[in-house]
mmCIF file of C-alpha atoms in Angstrom:
data_model
loop_
_atom_site.group_PDB
_atom_site.id
_atom_site.type_symbol
_atom_site.label_atom_id
_atom_site.label_comp_id
_atom_site.label_asym_id
_atom_site.label_seq_id
_atom_site.Cartn_x
_atom_site.Cartn_y
_atom_site.Cartn_z
ATOM 1 C CA MET K 1 -10.136 -14.054 -12.159
ATOM 2 C CA ILE K 2 -12.598 -11.188 -11.229
ATOM 3 C CA VAL K 3 -11.477 -8.038 -9.187
ATOM 4 C CA ALA K 4 -14.765 -6.445 -7.782
ATOM 5 C CA ILE K 5 -14.538 -2.704 -7.164
ATOM 6 C CA ASP K 6 -17.685 -1.325 -5.672
ATOM 7 C CA GLY K 7 -18.483 1.962 -4.255
ATOM 8 C CA PRO K 8 -20.515 5.259 -4.381
ATOM 9 C CA SER K 9 -20.617 7.646 -7.114
ATOM 10 C CA GLY K 10 -17.597 9.936 -7.386
ATOM 11 C CA ALA K 11 -15.287 7.526 -5.654
ATOM 12 C CA GLY K 12 -12.966 7.097 -8.504
ATOM 13 C CA LYS K 13 -13.870 3.607 -9.316
ATOM 14 C CA SER K 14 -13.697 3.916 -13.096
ATOM 15 C CA THR K 15 -10.217 5.504 -13.137
ATOM 16 C CA VAL K 16 -8.950 3.162 -10.431
ATOM 17 C CA SER K 17 -10.341 0.246 -12.121
ATOM 18 C CA LYS K 18 -8.521 1.045 -15.432
ATOM 19 C CA LEU K 19 -5.087 1.479 -13.742
ATOM 20 C CA VAL K 20 -5.552 -1.681 -11.650
ATOM 21 C CA ALA K 21 -6.272 -3.612 -14.826
ATOM 22 C CA LYS K 22 -3.466 -2.208 -16.495
ATOM 23 C CA GLU K 23 -1.075 -3.032 -13.591
ATOM 24 C CA LEU K 24 -2.367 -6.672 -13.327
ATOM 25 C CA GLY K 25 -2.933 -7.467 -16.948
ATOM 26 C CA LEU K 26 -6.477 -7.572 -16.901
ATOM 27 C CA SER K 27 -9.279 -6.319 -18.917
ATOM 28 C CA CYS K 28 -11.790 -3.820 -17.417
ATOM 29 C CA LEU K 29 -15.526 -3.885 -17.567
ATOM 30 C CA ASP K 30 -17.378 -0.534 -16.820
ATOM 31 C CA THR K 31 -20.846 -1.850 -15.738
ATOM 32 C CA GLY K 32 -22.098 1.557 -14.861
ATOM 33 C CA ALA K 33 -21.859 2.528 -18.403
ATOM 34 C CA MET K 34 -24.256 -0.049 -19.098
ATOM 35 C CA TYR K 35 -26.969 1.512 -17.034
ATOM 36 C CA ARG K 36 -26.239 4.859 -18.495
ATOM 37 C CA CYS K 37 -26.846 3.688 -21.936
ATOM 38 C CA ILE K 38 -30.254 2.555 -20.887
ATOM 39 C CA ALA K 39 -30.814 5.869 -19.122
ATOM 40 C CA TRP K 40 -29.640 7.809 -22.395
ATOM 41 C CA LYS K 41 -32.045 5.914 -24.630
ATOM 42 C CA ALA K 42 -34.889 6.347 -22.317
ATOM 43 C CA LEU K 43 -34.363 10.058 -22.339
ATOM 44 C CA ARG K 44 -33.802 10.329 -26.106
ATOM 45 C CA GLU K 45 -36.822 8.242 -26.779
ATOM 46 C CA GLY K 46 -39.004 10.314 -24.372
ATOM 47 C CA VAL K 47 -39.729 7.239 -22.091
ATOM 48 C CA SER K 48 -40.537 8.213 -18.590
ATOM 49 C CA LEU K 49 -38.095 7.035 -15.949
ATOM 50 C CA ASP K 50 -41.148 6.017 -13.601
ATOM 51 C CA ASP K 51 -42.142 3.537 -16.390
ATOM 52 C CA ALA K 52 -40.513 0.499 -15.360
ATOM 53 C CA ASP K 53 -41.977 -1.882 -18.123
ATOM 54 C CA ALA K 54 -40.611 0.526 -20.745
ATOM 55 C CA LEU K 55 -37.442 0.697 -19.162
ATOM 56 C CA GLY K 56 -36.994 -3.098 -18.915
ATOM 57 C CA ALA K 57 -37.980 -3.384 -22.487
ATOM 58 C CA ILE K 58 -35.353 -1.045 -23.585
ATOM 59 C CA ALA K 59 -32.851 -3.029 -21.453
ATOM 60 C CA ARG K 60 -34.118 -6.336 -23.041
ATOM 61 C CA THR K 61 -33.839 -5.047 -26.817
ATOM 62 C CA CYS K 62 -30.980 -2.515 -27.070
ATOM 63 C CA ARG K 63 -27.659 -3.813 -28.165
ATOM 64 C CA ILE K 64 -24.831 -2.245 -26.067
ATOM 65 C CA SER K 65 -21.099 -2.725 -27.118
ATOM 66 C CA PHE K 66 -17.712 -1.572 -26.267
ATOM 67 C CA VAL K 67 -14.959 -0.654 -28.809
ATOM 68 C CA HIS K 68 -11.612 -1.919 -27.758
ATOM 69 C CA ASP K 69 -8.200 -1.096 -29.211
ATOM 70 C CA GLU K 70 -5.819 -3.953 -29.189
ATOM 71 C CA GLY K 71 -3.999 -4.148 -25.988
ATOM 72 C CA ALA K 72 -6.158 -1.590 -24.323
ATOM 73 C CA VAL K 73 -7.603 -2.458 -20.897
ATOM 74 C CA ASP K 74 -10.548 -0.124 -21.094
ATOM 75 C CA ALA K 75 -13.072 0.698 -24.111
ATOM 76 C CA ARG K 76 -12.312 3.647 -26.413
ATOM 77 C CA ALA K 77 -16.133 3.950 -27.181
ATOM 78 C CA VAL K 78 -19.420 2.874 -25.962
ATOM 79 C CA LEU K 79 -22.256 2.084 -28.535
ATOM 80 C CA VAL K 80 -25.839 1.680 -28.217
ATOM 81 C CA ASP K 81 -27.411 -0.001 -31.375
ATOM 82 C CA GLY K 82 -24.301 1.129 -33.193
ATOM 83 C CA CYS K 83 -24.518 4.862 -31.894
ATOM 84 C CA ASP K 84 -21.470 6.305 -30.188
ATOM 85 C CA VAL K 85 -22.758 7.505 -26.876
ATOM 86 C CA THR K 86 -19.227 7.700 -25.302
ATOM 87 C CA ASP K 87 -19.523 11.291 -24.090
ATOM 88 C CA ALA K 88 -23.490 11.505 -24.053
ATOM 89 C CA ILE K 89 -23.646 9.228 -21.128
ATOM 90 C CA ARG K 90 -21.488 11.307 -19.074
ATOM 91 C CA THR K 91 -23.460 14.311 -18.622
ATOM 92 C CA ALA K 92 -25.104 15.616 -15.543
ATOM 93 C CA GLU K 93 -28.580 14.754 -17.009
ATOM 94 C CA ILE K 94 -27.383 11.120 -17.145
ATOM 95 C CA ASP K 95 -26.020 11.449 -13.575
ATOM 96 C CA ARG K 96 -29.449 12.267 -12.341
ATOM 97 C CA ALA K 97 -31.407 9.706 -14.579
ATOM 98 C CA VAL K 98 -29.261 6.641 -13.879
ATOM 99 C CA SER K 99 -30.180 5.802 -10.401
ATOM 100 C CA LYS K 100 -33.976 5.591 -11.253
ATOM 101 C CA VAL K 101 -32.977 3.258 -14.336
ATOM 102 C CA SER K 102 -30.612 1.174 -12.398
ATOM 103 C CA ALA K 103 -33.315 0.438 -9.653
ATOM 104 C CA VAL K 104 -35.694 -1.122 -12.102
ATOM 105 C CA PRO K 105 -35.346 -4.996 -11.306
ATOM 106 C CA ALA K 106 -36.069 -5.875 -15.070
ATOM 107 C CA VAL K 107 -33.335 -3.558 -16.189
ATOM 108 C CA ARG K 108 -30.867 -5.114 -13.654
ATOM 109 C CA THR K 109 -31.707 -8.742 -14.458
ATOM 110 C CA SER K 110 -31.101 -7.816 -18.297
ATOM 111 C CA LEU K 111 -27.653 -6.165 -17.504
ATOM 112 C CA VAL K 112 -26.500 -8.637 -14.930
ATOM 113 C CA GLU K 113 -26.856 -11.438 -17.476
ATOM 114 C CA GLN K 114 -25.001 -9.645 -19.965
ATOM 115 C CA GLN K 115 -22.131 -8.674 -17.411
ATOM 116 C CA ARG K 116 -21.704 -12.177 -16.247
ATOM 117 C CA VAL K 117 -21.376 -13.627 -19.828
ATOM 118 C CA ILE K 118 -18.611 -10.915 -20.451
ATOM 119 C CA GLY K 119 -16.857 -11.548 -17.166
ATOM 120 C CA ARG K 120 -16.859 -15.215 -17.324
ATOM 121 C CA ALA K 121 -15.094 -15.116 -20.530
ATOM 122 C CA GLY K 122 -11.964 -13.610 -19.297
ATOM 123 C CA ASN K 123 -10.099 -11.891 -16.443
ATOM 124 C CA TYR K 124 -11.584 -8.687 -15.479
ATOM 125 C CA VAL K 125 -11.621 -5.655 -13.052
ATOM 126 C CA VAL K 126 -15.256 -4.993 -12.804
ATOM 127 C CA GLU K 127 -16.612 -1.875 -11.210
ATOM 128 C CA GLY K 128 -19.981 -0.731 -10.078
ATOM 129 C CA ARG K 129 -22.275 -0.824 -7.117
ATOM 130 C CA ASP K 130 -23.384 -4.379 -6.765
ATOM 131 C CA ILE K 131 -20.526 -6.257 -8.235
ATOM 132 C CA GLY K 132 -19.353 -8.202 -5.197
ATOM 133 C CA THR K 133 -22.806 -8.456 -3.708
ATOM 134 C CA VAL K 134 -24.813 -9.641 -6.573
ATOM 135 C CA VAL K 135 -23.131 -9.854 -10.234
ATOM 136 C CA PHE K 136 -19.751 -11.642 -9.105
ATOM 137 C CA ALA K 137 -20.601 -12.768 -5.562
ATOM 138 C CA ASP K 138 -17.900 -15.221 -6.032
ATOM 139 C CA ALA K 139 -15.208 -12.795 -7.220
ATOM 140 C CA GLU K 140 -11.687 -13.587 -5.837
ATOM 141 C CA ALA K 141 -10.875 -10.143 -4.776
ATOM 142 C CA LYS K 142 -13.586 -7.627 -3.463
ATOM 143 C CA VAL K 143 -13.030 -3.740 -2.746
ATOM 144 C CA PHE K 144 -15.528 -1.237 -1.422
ATOM 145 C CA LEU K 145 -13.948 2.179 -2.438
ATOM 146 C CA THR K 146 -15.251 5.126 -1.048
ATOM 147 C CA ALA K 147 -14.199 8.944 -0.024
ATOM 148 C CA SER K 148 -16.023 11.837 1.620
ATOM 149 C CA ASP K 149 -18.933 13.510 0.017
ATOM 150 C CA GLU K 150 -16.880 16.597 -0.426
ATOM 151 C CA GLU K 151 -14.078 15.029 -1.768
ATOM 152 C CA ARG K 152 -15.982 12.967 -4.239
ATOM 153 C CA ALA K 153 -17.714 16.296 -5.284
ATOM 154 C CA ARG K 154 -14.490 18.067 -5.701
ATOM 155 C CA ARG K 155 -13.161 15.128 -8.046
ATOM 156 C CA ARG K 156 -16.385 14.922 -9.984
ATOM 157 C CA VAL K 157 -16.095 18.786 -10.484
ATOM 158 C CA ALA K 158 -12.588 18.499 -11.735
ATOM 159 C CA GLN K 159 -13.554 15.808 -14.139
ATOM 160 C CA ASN K 160 -16.278 17.431 -15.648
ATOM 161 C CA ALA K 161 -14.311 20.689 -16.064
ATOM 162 C CA ALA K 162 -11.547 18.605 -17.818
ATOM 163 C CA ARG K 163 -14.009 16.802 -20.152
ATOM 164 C CA GLY K 164 -16.106 19.833 -20.769
ATOM 165 C CA ILE K 165 -19.179 17.961 -19.751
ATOM 166 C CA GLY K 166 -21.604 18.131 -16.733
ATOM 167 C CA SER K 167 -21.817 20.660 -14.149
ATOM 168 C CA THR K 168 -18.771 22.359 -12.466
ATOM 169 C CA ASP K 169 -20.688 23.896 -9.693
ATOM 170 C CA PHE K 170 -19.435 22.310 -6.429
ATOM 171 C CA ASP K 171 -22.733 22.751 -4.568
ATOM 172 C CA THR K 172 -24.772 21.341 -7.420
ATOM 173 C CA VAL K 173 -22.385 18.453 -7.876
ATOM 174 C CA LEU K 174 -22.253 17.650 -4.224
ATOM 175 C CA ALA K 175 -26.157 17.689 -3.786
ATOM 176 C CA ASP K 176 -26.433 15.354 -6.857
ATOM 177 C CA ILE K 177 -23.946 12.978 -5.264
ATOM 178 C CA VAL K 178 -25.672 12.962 -1.792
ATOM 179 C CA ALA K 179 -29.048 12.418 -3.486
ATOM 180 C CA ARG K 180 -27.630 9.718 -5.569
ATOM 181 C CA ASP K 181 -26.289 7.816 -2.794
ATOM 182 C CA GLU K 182 -29.589 7.706 -0.770
ATOM 183 C CA ARG K 183 -31.331 6.628 -4.194
ATOM 184 C CA ASP K 184 -28.789 3.843 -4.640
ATOM 185 C CA SER K 185 -28.694 2.832 -0.979
ATOM 186 C CA ALA K 186 -32.556 2.696 -0.659
ATOM 187 C CA ARG K 187 -33.413 1.002 -3.643
ATOM 188 C CA ALA K 188 -34.998 -2.411 -3.401
ATOM 189 C CA ALA K 189 -33.145 -4.011 -6.296
ATOM 190 C CA SER K 190 -29.527 -4.747 -5.377
ATOM 191 C CA PRO K 191 -28.863 -1.669 -3.285
ATOM 192 C CA LEU K 192 -25.483 -0.184 -2.952
ATOM 193 C CA ALA K 193 -23.676 -1.981 0.021
ATOM 194 C CA ALA K 194 -20.331 -3.437 0.703
ATOM 195 C CA ALA K 195 -20.022 -7.337 0.536
ATOM 196 C CA ASN K 196 -19.244 -9.036 3.794
ATOM 197 C CA ASP K 197 -15.866 -10.021 2.615
ATOM 198 C CA ALA K 198 -14.830 -6.731 0.634
ATOM 199 C CA VAL K 199 -11.895 -4.801 1.947
ATOM 200 C CA PRO K 200 -12.946 -1.395 2.564
ATOM 201 C CA VAL K 201 -10.461 1.358 0.940
ATOM 202 C CA ASP K 202 -11.307 5.006 1.952
ATOM 203 C CA SER K 203 -9.435 7.141 -0.661
ATOM 204 C CA THR K 204 -10.218 10.577 0.776
ATOM 205 C CA ASP K 205 -6.636 11.080 2.178
ATOM 206 C CA LEU K 206 -4.893 8.696 -0.354
ATOM 207 C CA SER K 207 -3.266 9.367 -3.599
ATOM 208 C CA GLN K 208 -4.655 7.594 -6.728
ATOM 209 C CA ASP K 209 -1.154 5.650 -6.787
ATOM 210 C CA GLU K 210 -1.646 4.677 -3.103
ATOM 211 C CA VAL K 211 -5.182 3.317 -3.938
ATOM 212 C CA VAL K 212 -4.131 1.370 -7.044
ATOM 213 C CA ALA K 213 -1.239 -0.158 -4.985
ATOM 214 C CA ARG K 214 -3.499 -1.302 -2.132
ATOM 215 C CA ILE K 215 -6.006 -2.933 -4.630
ATOM 216 C CA CYS K 216 -3.351 -4.442 -6.594
ATOM 217 C CA GLY K 217 -1.603 -5.893 -3.431
ATOM 218 C CA LEU K 218 -5.060 -7.433 -2.487
ATOM 219 C CA ALA K 219 -5.555 -8.847 -5.894
ATOM 220 C CA ARG K 220 -2.092 -10.482 -5.912
ATOM 221 C CA GLU K 221 -2.581 -12.023 -2.697
ATOM 222 C CA ARG K 222 -5.651 -13.784 -3.861
ATOM 223 C CA MET K 223 -4.000 -14.776 -7.178
ATOM 224 C CA ARG K 224 -1.766 -16.929 -5.132
#
């Protein structure tokens, strides 16, 4: 079974996906981390984010892997060609770079193929921006998770402060989120959009537990 959770940056998809997976006894696949890996490698190697051919080549040749502890729903570490990039891909620099990278058709083609191979081998909660529309258009349960711009910025600031990674300036984070929404929604390749059969969940005024309960309820209905 595939539970697809799509939505904009800062909506809480990663955290909610892990909690939903744990509650349902499924595994969790963070597709966004894969695009972040490509952005990280491009920046590290001095590749221009406007060079679509070079970005596509990175996506085709680099080896992205996830390290899982037995019984854990999410990966303990993310590796690029054997290098641990778990923290390195969660910086403000990568936040700003990943939209350009994910808009490159060749990058998306390579990573979508990998995501489908992983997903079809088991039962997953998969989060991203085009999971229900492109990657797993036949997913049994689809959710489009969002929240207000201000609430997403507040959450991202708190997350960055807790990790000690990324900006903690509210106005900067808010501007980055709004800009990324615009880029993700306007891109030609698999733009950010809710699938026609996705259930919308606005988490602005909901607790994390309430969001998880709603998604788990939907998934259990589809499991019958």
